[in-house]
Coordinates of C-alpha atoms in Angstrom, one line a residue:
Chain A
M3 CA 12.3 15.7 -8.6
L4 CA 11.1 12.1 -8.7
R5 CA 14.5 10.7 -8.0
N6 CA 13.6 8.7 -4.9
V7 CA 11.0 8.4 -2.1
Y8 CA 12.4 11.5 -0.4
F9 CA 12.1 13.8 -3.4
K10 CA 8.8 12.4 -4.5
S11 CA 7.4 13.0 -1.0
L12 CA 8.7 16.6 -1.1
L13 CA 6.9 17.0 -4.4
D14 CA 3.7 15.8 -2.9
L15 CA 4.1 18.4 -0.2
R16 CA 4.4 21.3 -2.6
R17 CA 0.7 22.3 -2.6
P18 CA -0.2 21.7 1.0
V19 CA 3.0 23.6 2.2
V20 CA 2.1 26.5 0.0
W21 CA -1.3 26.9 1.5
W22 CA -0.2 26.3 5.0
S23 CA 2.5 28.8 4.6
L24 CA 0.1 31.4 3.5
G25 CA -2.0 30.9 6.6
L26 CA 1.0 30.7 9.0
F27 CA 2.7 33.7 7.5
L28 CA -0.4 35.8 7.9
Y29 CA -1.0 34.6 11.4
A30 CA 2.5 35.4 12.6
F31 CA 2.5 38.7 10.8
V32 CA -0.8 39.8 12.2
I33 CA 0.0 38.7 15.8
V34 CA 3.1 40.9 15.8
L35 CA 1.2 43.8 14.3
I36 CA -1.3 43.8 17.1
Y37 CA 1.3 43.6 19.9
P38 CA 1.8 47.4 20.3
S39 CA -1.9 47.8 21.3
F40 CA -1.3 45.3 24.2
Q41 CA 2.0 46.7 25.1
D42 CA 0.4 49.8 26.7
I43 CA -1.9 47.8 29.0
P44 CA 0.4 46.6 31.9
E45 CA -2.9 46.0 33.8
L46 CA -3.4 42.9 31.7
N47 CA -1.1 41.1 34.1
D48 CA -3.4 42.0 37.0
I49 CA -6.4 40.9 35.1
L50 CA -4.8 37.5 34.3
G51 CA -4.2 37.1 38.1
D52 CA -1.4 35.5 39.9
E53 CA 0.8 32.5 39.0
D54 CA -1.8 29.8 39.7
S55 CA -4.8 31.4 38.0
L56 CA -6.7 29.6 35.3
F57 CA -6.6 32.7 33.0
R58 CA -2.8 32.4 33.1
A59 CA -3.0 28.8 32.1
F60 CA -5.0 29.7 29.0
T61 CA -2.4 32.2 28.0
G62 CA 0.4 29.7 28.3
N63 CA 1.5 30.6 31.9
V64 CA 3.6 33.5 30.6
E65 CA 5.1 35.8 33.3
D66 CA 4.6 39.1 31.6
F67 CA 1.8 39.2 29.1
A68 CA 2.6 42.8 28.1
S69 CA 6.2 42.0 27.2
P70 CA 7.0 41.1 23.6
E71 CA 8.3 37.7 24.7
G72 CA 5.2 37.0 26.8
F73 CA 2.8 38.2 24.3
L74 CA 4.3 36.2 21.4
T75 CA 4.6 33.1 23.6
A76 CA 0.9 33.4 24.7
E77 CA -0.4 34.0 21.2
M78 CA 1.7 31.8 19.1
L79 CA 3.7 29.2 21.1
S80 CA 1.3 28.2 23.8
F81 CA -1.4 26.8 21.7
T82 CA -1.8 27.7 18.0
F83 CA 1.5 26.8 16.5
P84 CA 2.1 23.6 18.5
L85 CA -1.4 22.5 17.5
L86 CA -0.8 23.2 13.8
F87 CA 2.7 21.7 13.7
I88 CA 1.4 18.6 15.4
V89 CA -1.6 18.3 13.1
F90 CA 0.6 18.7 10.1
N91 CA 2.9 15.9 11.1
L92 CA 0.0 13.7 12.3
W93 CA -1.6 14.1 8.8
L94 CA 1.7 13.3 6.9
G95 CA 2.8 10.5 9.2
T96 CA -0.6 8.8 8.8
S97 CA -1.3 9.3 5.1
W98 CA 2.3 8.5 4.1
L99 CA 2.6 5.2 5.9
A100 CA -0.5 3.5 7.3
G101 CA -2.6 5.4 4.8
E102 CA -0.5 4.4 1.8
E103 CA -0.6 0.8 3.1
R104 CA -4.4 0.8 3.5
R105 CA -4.9 2.4 0.0
G106 CA -2.8 -0.2 -1.6
S107 CA -0.1 1.9 -3.3
L108 CA 2.5 0.7 -0.8
E109 CA 2.4 -2.8 -2.2
V110 CA 3.4 -1.4 -5.6
L111 CA 6.1 0.8 -4.1
L112 CA 7.6 -2.0 -2.1
S113 CA 7.7 -4.3 -5.1
H114 CA 10.5 -2.0 -6.3
P115 CA 14.1 -2.5 -5.0
V116 CA 13.6 -0.3 -2.0
R117 CA 14.1 -1.5 1.6
R118 CA 11.2 -0.8 3.8
S119 CA 13.2 1.0 6.4
T120 CA 14.9 3.1 3.7
M121 CA 11.5 4.1 2.5
L122 CA 10.3 5.0 6.0
L123 CA 13.4 7.1 6.7
Q124 CA 13.1 9.0 3.5
K125 CA 9.5 9.8 4.2
F126 CA 10.4 10.9 7.7
T127 CA 13.2 13.1 6.3
A128 CA 10.7 14.7 4.0
M129 CA 8.4 15.3 6.9
V130 CA 11.2 17.0 8.8
S131 CA 11.9 19.1 5.7
G132 CA 8.3 20.1 5.3
T133 CA 8.0 21.0 9.0
A134 CA 11.2 23.0 8.9
A135 CA 9.9 24.9 5.8
L136 CA 6.8 25.9 7.8
A137 CA 9.0 27.1 10.7
V138 CA 11.0 29.2 8.3
V139 CA 7.7 30.7 7.0
V140 CA 6.6 31.5 10.6
F141 CA 9.9 33.1 11.3
V142 CA 9.7 35.2 8.1
G143 CA 6.1 36.2 9.0
T144 CA 7.3 37.3 12.5
L145 CA 10.2 39.2 11.0
A146 CA 7.9 40.9 8.5
G147 CA 5.7 42.1 11.5
I148 CA 8.7 43.3 13.4
A149 CA 9.8 45.2 10.3
V150 CA 6.5 47.1 10.3
V151 CA 6.0 47.8 14.1
N152 CA 8.7 48.3 16.6
V153 CA 9.0 45.2 18.9
D154 CA 12.0 44.9 21.1
I155 CA 12.8 41.2 21.1
S156 CA 15.8 39.0 20.4
L157 CA 15.5 37.6 16.9
L158 CA 17.9 34.9 17.8
N159 CA 15.5 33.7 20.5
V160 CA 12.6 33.9 18.2
M161 CA 14.4 31.7 15.7
Q162 CA 15.4 29.2 18.4
A163 CA 11.8 29.1 19.6
Y164 CA 10.7 28.1 16.0
I165 CA 13.5 25.5 15.9
G166 CA 11.9 24.0 19.0
L167 CA 8.6 24.1 17.3
T168 CA 10.0 22.1 14.5
L169 CA 11.4 19.5 17.0
L170 CA 8.0 19.3 18.6
G171 CA 6.2 18.7 15.3
V172 CA 8.5 16.1 14.0
T173 CA 8.5 14.2 17.3
F174 CA 4.8 13.8 16.9
G175 CA 5.5 12.8 13.3
A176 CA 7.8 10.1 14.5
L177 CA 5.2 8.9 17.0
T178 CA 2.6 8.7 14.1
L179 CA 5.0 6.7 11.9
F180 CA 5.8 4.4 14.8
V181 CA 2.2 3.6 15.4
G182 CA 1.6 3.2 11.7
A183 CA 4.7 1.0 11.3
W184 CA 3.6 -1.1 14.2
T185 CA -0.1 -1.6 13.5
G186 CA -0.6 -0.6 9.8
K187 CA -3.8 1.1 10.9
P188 CA -4.5 4.8 10.0
S189 CA -7.1 5.0 12.8
A190 CA -4.6 3.9 15.4
S191 CA -2.0 6.2 13.9
V192 CA -4.2 9.3 14.2
G193 CA -5.8 8.2 17.5
V194 CA -2.6 7.6 19.5
C195 CA -0.9 10.7 18.2
G196 CA -3.9 12.9 18.8
A197 CA -4.4 11.5 22.3
V198 CA -0.8 12.1 23.2
G199 CA -1.1 15.7 21.9
I200 CA -4.2 16.5 23.8
V201 CA -3.2 14.9 27.0
G202 CA 0.2 16.5 26.6
Y203 CA -1.3 19.9 26.2
V204 CA -3.6 19.5 29.2
A205 CA -0.8 18.1 31.4
N206 CA 1.5 20.9 30.5
T207 CA -1.0 23.7 30.7
F208 CA -3.2 22.8 33.7
G209 CA -0.8 20.5 35.6
P210 CA 1.1 23.4 37.1
I211 CA -2.0 25.0 38.6
I212 CA -3.3 21.9 40.3
E213 CA -1.7 21.3 43.6
G214 CA 0.1 18.0 43.9
L215 CA 0.0 17.5 40.1
E216 CA 2.7 20.0 39.2
W217 CA 5.0 17.1 38.1
V218 CA 2.7 15.8 35.3
R219 CA 3.9 18.5 33.0
Y220 CA 7.3 16.8 32.9
L221 CA 5.7 13.9 31.1
S222 CA 4.4 16.1 28.4
P223 CA 6.3 16.6 25.1
I224 CA 4.8 20.1 25.0
Y225 CA 6.6 21.0 28.2
Y226 CA 9.9 20.3 26.5
F227 CA 9.0 22.7 23.8
I228 CA 7.7 25.6 25.8
G229 CA 8.7 24.9 29.5
G230 CA 12.0 26.7 29.2
D231 CA 10.4 29.8 27.9
P232 CA 12.3 29.9 24.5
M233 CA 11.3 33.5 23.6
V234 CA 13.1 34.6 26.7
N235 CA 15.9 32.1 27.1
G236 CA 16.3 30.6 23.6
L237 CA 16.5 26.9 23.0
N238 CA 16.9 24.8 26.1
L239 CA 19.3 22.1 25.0
A240 CA 18.3 19.7 27.8
H241 CA 14.6 20.1 26.9
S242 CA 15.4 19.7 23.2
G243 CA 17.1 16.5 24.0
M244 CA 13.9 15.3 25.6
L245 CA 12.3 15.7 22.2
I246 CA 15.1 14.5 20.0
G247 CA 15.8 11.4 22.1
P248 CA 12.3 10.0 21.9
C249 CA 12.0 11.1 18.2
V250 CA 15.1 9.0 17.3
V251 CA 14.0 6.1 19.4
L252 CA 10.5 6.1 17.8
V253 CA 11.9 6.3 14.2
A254 CA 14.3 3.5 14.9
A255 CA 11.6 1.4 16.5
A256 CA 9.3 2.2 13.6
C257 CA 12.0 0.9 11.1
Y258 CA 12.5 -2.3 13.2
L259 CA 8.8 -3.1 13.6
F260 CA 8.0 -2.3 10.0
E261 CA 10.8 -4.6 8.6
R262 CA 9.5 -7.4 10.7
R263 CA 5.8 -7.5 10.2
D264 CA 3.6 -8.6 7.3
L265 CA 2.2 -5.8 5.2
A266 CA -1.6 -5.5 5.6
V267 CA -3.4 -7.3 2.8
Chain B
M214 CA 18.0 -26.0 -15.4
E215 CA 17.8 -23.9 -12.2
S216 CA 14.3 -22.7 -11.3
V217 CA 13.5 -19.0 -11.4
I218 CA 11.0 -19.5 -8.6
H219 CA 11.4 -22.4 -6.2
T220 CA 9.5 -22.9 -3.0
E221 CA 9.8 -25.7 -0.5
K222 CA 6.8 -26.5 1.7
I223 CA 6.0 -22.8 1.8
T224 CA 3.2 -22.2 4.2
K225 CA 1.2 -19.2 5.4
L226 CA -1.3 -19.5 8.2
F227 CA -3.4 -16.5 9.4
G228 CA -4.4 -17.7 12.8
D229 CA -6.5 -20.8 12.1
I230 CA -6.9 -20.1 8.5
E231 CA -4.7 -22.1 6.2
A232 CA -4.0 -19.6 3.4
V233 CA -1.2 -21.6 1.8
V234 CA 0.0 -25.0 2.9
D235 CA 3.1 -26.9 1.9
V236 CA 3.4 -25.5 -1.6
D237 CA 6.3 -26.8 -3.6
L238 CA 6.6 -24.7 -6.8
D239 CA 9.2 -24.7 -9.5
V240 CA 8.9 -22.2 -12.3
L241 CA 11.5 -22.6 -15.1
P242 CA 13.3 -19.9 -17.0
G243 CA 11.6 -18.7 -20.1
E244 CA 8.2 -20.2 -19.4
I245 CA 4.8 -18.7 -18.8
F246 CA 3.4 -20.4 -15.7
G247 CA -0.2 -20.0 -14.9
Y248 CA -1.3 -20.2 -11.3
L249 CA -4.8 -21.2 -11.4
G250 CA -7.4 -21.4 -8.7
P251 CA -10.7 -20.1 -7.5
N252 CA -10.9 -16.9 -5.5
G253 CA -9.6 -17.2 -2.1
A254 CA -7.5 -20.3 -3.0
G255 CA -4.2 -18.7 -1.8
K256 CA -2.8 -17.4 -5.1
S257 CA -2.2 -13.8 -3.9
T258 CA -0.8 -15.1 -0.6
T259 CA 1.8 -17.2 -2.4
I260 CA 2.8 -14.3 -4.6
R261 CA 3.1 -11.9 -1.7
M262 CA 5.5 -14.3 0.0
L263 CA 7.6 -14.3 -3.1
L264 CA 7.9 -10.5 -2.8
D265 CA 8.5 -10.5 0.9
H266 CA 5.4 -8.5 1.6
I267 CA 4.3 -11.2 3.9
R268 CA 6.5 -13.9 5.6
P269 CA 6.0 -17.6 5.4
T270 CA 4.8 -19.3 8.6
R271 CA 7.2 -22.1 7.6
G272 CA 9.0 -23.3 4.6
A273 CA 11.3 -21.4 2.3
G274 CA 11.7 -20.1 -1.2
T275 CA 14.1 -18.7 -3.7
V276 CA 13.8 -16.4 -6.7
F277 CA 16.7 -16.4 -9.1
G278 CA 18.4 -18.7 -6.5
L279 CA 18.3 -15.9 -3.9
D280 CA 16.5 -16.2 -0.6
I281 CA 13.1 -14.6 -0.6
R282 CA 13.5 -13.2 2.9
R283 CA 17.2 -12.2 3.1
D284 CA 17.8 -11.1 -0.5
S285 CA 14.4 -9.5 -1.2
V286 CA 15.7 -6.1 -2.4
E287 CA 18.1 -7.8 -4.8
I288 CA 15.3 -10.0 -6.1
R289 CA 12.9 -7.1 -6.6
R290 CA 15.5 -5.4 -8.8
N291 CA 14.7 -8.0 -11.4
I292 CA 11.0 -8.4 -10.9
G293 CA 8.0 -6.6 -12.3
Y294 CA 4.9 -7.0 -10.1
L295 CA 1.2 -6.2 -10.6
P296 CA -0.8 -6.8 -7.4
G297 CA -4.3 -8.2 -7.7
E298 CA -5.7 -5.2 -5.9
F299 CA -3.7 -2.0 -5.8
A300 CA -3.9 1.7 -5.9
L301 CA -1.5 4.3 -7.2
Y302 CA -1.1 8.0 -6.5
D303 CA -4.4 9.8 -7.3
H304 CA -2.9 13.2 -7.8
M305 CA -0.1 12.1 -10.1
K306 CA -0.2 11.8 -13.9
G307 CA 0.5 8.4 -15.4
R308 CA 3.8 9.5 -16.9
A309 CA 5.1 11.1 -13.7
M310 CA 4.3 7.9 -11.8
L311 CA 6.1 5.7 -14.3
Q312 CA 9.0 8.2 -14.2
Y313 CA 9.1 7.8 -10.4
F314 CA 9.0 4.0 -10.5
A315 CA 11.6 4.0 -13.3
N316 CA 13.9 6.1 -11.1
L317 CA 13.6 3.7 -8.2
R318 CA 14.9 1.0 -10.6
G319 CA 17.7 3.2 -11.9
G320 CA 16.1 4.0 -15.3
V321 CA 14.2 2.3 -18.1
D322 CA 14.2 2.2 -21.9
W323 CA 11.6 4.9 -22.6
Q324 CA 11.2 3.8 -26.2
Y325 CA 9.8 0.5 -24.9
V326 CA 7.5 2.3 -22.4
D327 CA 6.1 4.4 -25.3
E328 CA 5.6 1.3 -27.4
L329 CA 3.7 -0.5 -24.5
T330 CA 1.7 2.7 -23.9
T331 CA 0.6 2.8 -27.4
R332 CA -0.2 -0.9 -27.6
L333 CA -2.2 -0.9 -24.4
D334 CA -3.8 2.3 -25.3
V335 CA -3.2 4.3 -22.1
D336 CA -3.4 8.0 -21.7
L337 CA -0.5 8.9 -19.5
D338 CA -1.3 12.6 -19.4
R339 CA -4.2 12.2 -17.1
R340 CA -4.2 12.1 -13.4
Y341 CA -4.6 8.6 -12.0
S342 CA -7.8 9.5 -10.2
Q343 CA -9.4 10.4 -13.5
L344 CA -8.7 7.1 -15.1
S345 CA -11.3 4.3 -15.5
R346 CA -10.8 1.0 -13.7
G347 CA -9.5 -0.6 -16.9
N348 CA -7.0 2.2 -17.5
K349 CA -5.8 2.1 -13.9
Q350 CA -5.1 -1.6 -14.5
K351 CA -3.1 -0.7 -17.6
V352 CA -0.9 1.8 -15.7
G353 CA -0.3 -1.0 -13.3
L354 CA 0.7 -3.4 -16.1
L355 CA 3.0 -0.7 -17.5
Q356 CA 4.9 -0.3 -14.3
A357 CA 5.3 -4.1 -14.1
L358 CA 6.5 -4.6 -17.6
M359 CA 8.3 -1.4 -18.6
H360 CA 11.8 -2.3 -17.3
R361 CA 11.9 -5.6 -19.1
P362 CA 12.3 -7.6 -15.8
K363 CA 13.7 -11.1 -15.8
L364 CA 10.6 -12.2 -14.0
V365 CA 7.1 -10.8 -14.4
I366 CA 4.7 -11.6 -11.6
L367 CA 1.1 -10.7 -12.3
D368 CA -1.9 -11.3 -10.0
E369 CA -5.1 -11.5 -12.0
P370 CA -3.7 -9.2 -14.7
T371 CA -6.6 -9.1 -17.1
S372 CA -9.3 -8.1 -14.7
G373 CA -11.0 -5.0 -16.0
L374 CA -9.4 -5.1 -19.4
D375 CA -11.6 -5.1 -22.5
P376 CA -11.1 -8.1 -24.9
L377 CA -9.1 -6.2 -27.5
I378 CA -6.6 -5.0 -24.9
Q379 CA -6.5 -8.5 -23.4
H380 CA -5.5 -9.9 -26.7
E381 CA -2.7 -7.3 -27.0
F382 CA -1.6 -8.1 -23.5
Y383 CA -1.3 -11.8 -24.3
E384 CA 0.9 -10.9 -27.3
I385 CA 3.1 -8.9 -25.0
L386 CA 3.4 -11.9 -22.7
D387 CA 4.4 -14.1 -25.6
E388 CA 7.1 -11.5 -26.5
V389 CA 8.4 -11.5 -22.9
K390 CA 8.7 -15.3 -23.3
D391 CA 10.4 -15.0 -26.6
E392 CA 13.1 -12.9 -25.0
G393 CA 13.8 -15.7 -22.6
R394 CA 12.2 -14.0 -19.7
T395 CA 9.8 -15.7 -17.3
V396 CA 6.1 -14.9 -16.5
F397 CA 4.3 -16.1 -13.4
F398 CA 0.7 -15.1 -13.4
S399 CA -2.4 -16.0 -11.4
S400 CA -5.9 -16.3 -12.7
H401 CA -9.2 -17.9 -11.9
V402 CA -10.2 -18.0 -15.5
L403 CA -9.5 -21.3 -17.2
P404 CA -9.6 -20.2 -20.9
E405 CA -7.1 -17.4 -20.2
V406 CA -4.6 -19.8 -18.5
Q407 CA -5.1 -22.3 -21.4
R408 CA -4.4 -19.6 -23.9
V409 CA -1.1 -18.2 -22.6
S410 CA 0.6 -20.6 -20.3
D411 CA 3.1 -23.4 -20.9
R412 CA 2.5 -25.0 -17.6
V413 CA -0.2 -24.6 -15.0
G414 CA -0.2 -25.0 -11.3
I415 CA -3.6 -25.5 -9.7
I416 CA -4.2 -24.3 -6.2
R417 CA -7.2 -25.1 -4.2
K418 CA -7.8 -24.3 -0.5
G419 CA -4.2 -23.3 -0.1
R420 CA -2.8 -26.5 -1.5
L421 CA -1.1 -27.0 -4.8
V422 CA -3.1 -29.9 -6.2
A423 CA -1.5 -30.4 -9.6
V424 CA 1.1 -29.0 -11.9
E425 CA 0.4 -29.9 -15.5
D426 CA 1.4 -29.1 -19.0
V427 CA -1.3 -26.9 -20.5
D428 CA -2.1 -29.6 -23.1
T429 CA -2.9 -32.1 -20.4
L430 CA -5.1 -29.5 -18.8
I431 CA -6.9 -28.8 -22.1
D432 CA -7.7 -32.5 -22.4
R433 CA -9.1 -32.6 -18.9
A434 CA -11.0 -29.4 -19.6
A435 CA -12.7 -31.1 -22.5
L436 CA -15.3 -32.1 -20.0
H437 CA -18.9 -31.4 -21.0
R438 CA -22.1 -31.9 -19.2
F439 CA -24.9 -33.2 -21.4
E440 CA -28.6 -32.9 -20.6
I441 CA -30.8 -34.9 -22.9
E442 CA -34.6 -34.9 -22.9
F443 CA -36.3 -37.8 -24.5
A444 CA -39.9 -38.2 -25.7
Y445 CA -40.5 -40.9 -23.1
E446 CA -38.8 -42.4 -20.0
V447 CA -35.6 -44.3 -20.7
S448 CA -33.7 -46.8 -18.5
S449 CA -30.5 -45.6 -16.8
A450 CA -28.9 -48.9 -17.7
E451 CA -28.4 -47.9 -21.3
F452 CA -26.2 -44.9 -20.2
E453 CA -24.1 -46.5 -17.6
H454 CA -20.6 -47.7 -18.6
L455 CA -20.3 -45.3 -21.5
S456 CA -16.7 -44.4 -22.1
G457 CA -15.7 -41.2 -20.3
A458 CA -19.0 -40.8 -18.5
S459 CA -19.5 -39.8 -14.9
D460 CA -22.2 -38.3 -12.6
L461 CA -25.1 -39.9 -14.4
V462 CA -28.5 -38.7 -13.3
V463 CA -31.8 -40.0 -14.8
D464 CA -34.8 -38.1 -13.8
G465 CA -38.0 -39.2 -15.7
R466 CA -37.4 -38.4 -19.4
T467 CA -34.2 -36.4 -18.8
V468 CA -30.7 -37.9 -18.7
T469 CA -27.8 -35.8 -17.4
V470 CA -24.3 -37.0 -17.6
S471 CA -20.7 -35.6 -17.7
I472 CA -18.5 -36.8 -20.6
A473 CA -14.8 -36.4 -20.8
G474 CA -13.4 -36.5 -24.3
S475 CA -15.5 -37.6 -27.3
P476 CA -19.3 -37.8 -26.8
D477 CA -19.6 -40.4 -29.6
A478 CA -20.7 -43.2 -27.4
L479 CA -23.3 -41.1 -25.6
I480 CA -24.8 -39.8 -28.9
K481 CA -25.0 -43.3 -30.3
A482 CA -26.7 -44.6 -27.2
A483 CA -29.1 -41.7 -27.1
A484 CA -29.9 -42.0 -30.9
R485 CA -31.8 -45.3 -30.2
H486 CA -34.6 -43.1 -28.8
E487 CA -36.6 -40.1 -29.8
I488 CA -34.8 -37.0 -28.6
M489 CA -36.6 -33.8 -27.8
R490 CA -33.7 -31.6 -26.8
I491 CA -30.0 -31.7 -26.1
V492 CA -28.2 -29.1 -24.0
T493 CA -24.4 -29.1 -23.3
H494 CA -22.5 -27.1 -20.7
E495 CA -18.8 -26.6 -20.8
A496 CA -17.3 -27.6 -17.6
S497 CA -16.5 -24.8 -15.2
L498 CA -13.2 -24.6 -13.3
D499 CA -15.0 -25.9 -10.2
D500 CA -16.4 -28.9 -12.1
I501 CA -12.9 -29.8 -13.3
F502 CA -11.5 -29.4 -9.8
L503 CA -14.2 -31.6 -8.4
T504 CA -14.0 -34.3 -11.1
F505 CA -10.2 -34.5 -11.5
Y506 CA -8.6 -33.2 -8.4
S507 CA -9.7 -34.5 -5.1
E508 CA -9.1 -32.5 -1.9
D509 CA -6.0 -34.4 -0.8
G510 CA -4.2 -33.5 -4.0
E511 CA -4.5 -37.0 -5.6
V512 CA -5.3 -36.9 -9.3
S513 CA -8.2 -39.2 -10.0
D514 CA -8.2 -41.1 -13.2
A515 CA -11.6 -40.4 -14.5
A516 CA -10.1 -39.3 -17.8

């Protein structure tokens, strides 16, 4: 398991992924279990108000809160899971690059015959693997809930929604690596990624209800995860491209910048 | 004989700070080369450029005849490196960590690793975070030595090691040399460099001020400062022009003077008077620098 940087990174992920999985599984499972008690309250939609209401914004702007798709989107995809998947990648991207550089273990690692960009790519691949593992756990948790209570929803769409969640997470991971590769500073790495996440959330969630600012959501990475309503429509390929594209560019730029600069001493 | 390490006017500036300036180094195969200088002289900066961790502002260098920038991965295949300040992975046990590093190099001879582990007295079954400072240093040494690299680069390797282990470590370095491999190590401790190196490069304020055989350095290092207190005041004239003397100060009944080489002339001159007390100090590295190596790199001929 310690064959190279990729496998060593996976090994490092073992414990955190187990604990996160436990939490995520329970969360997805419980959310599905409580759905039937909301199913029978169609008046919820009236309470939430019309399309431009603030209430709606807080529930992820779903059209029909009482539908399985609407409920699961509001409770899982609109806030909790994006937040957790972004935090997971922000943590890994920071501690594995800028953090390792700051601590001083990177200097030992890079005295071995490993190219800097190879190391960075292997770490990124391990981040993608870890994030995908969490998405699988969330899917299994959702399935477990559906197995217990009767929820009429397309499993294919649910799966695709979680694939989108993985894309969102690793795009933030790529951003974190990029900032770390560029600056070598853990604080910048956390700061920039956190700021983009928060501003992205606000822009996507509250942009649509502010007149004249509807367009700002198109700048938000979160929009390209949830804007196409994946629980209803499955994965929107064009939207996914708007995550994958920047992700690839950020990782490539990270490799380029990291190869060129002096390591922090 | 082709140098293992060769640099040409290698220079590193950090803004206005001249960390390393125009250093020309040649380290020969099979020698132990000590890189000696006070803290902040530019030792680590030089070493980091050899490993491509930082890039020269100007100048160039080769290791094994390969370019330190372009061929760094190939060079690192045959280097073992211990940084002056480093960390490893807190949650991992020593053995797992060495396994990892060994895999990155495509395998090592574990019998040799076990031998080194025993000789340096390291417990590889504990997590890195639980190790003392000295034991962390030993794990660092192990990862630098375990694959029998053609070139071992060690930045202040003995810091934190107790004297017994230091002795064992010097033995290991001698064996590395006996196998025809090369050692480049930095230190700010003169006796250590004297003890293990064949040749010594002295760096001060980023400039390589001298490269000497260690015997020459030992001669120079035989510089002592004498402080002699007499029963009454003496005239400074009696102590001027003694062979090997410098920095004479006469203050009332006390005469202070630095002597390179034998103190015979001084003792004979002093013996003409009643002596209350003699104190001698071995010269510090700084004294030697100041006495023998002026700032522009010219070696003065005080000796």
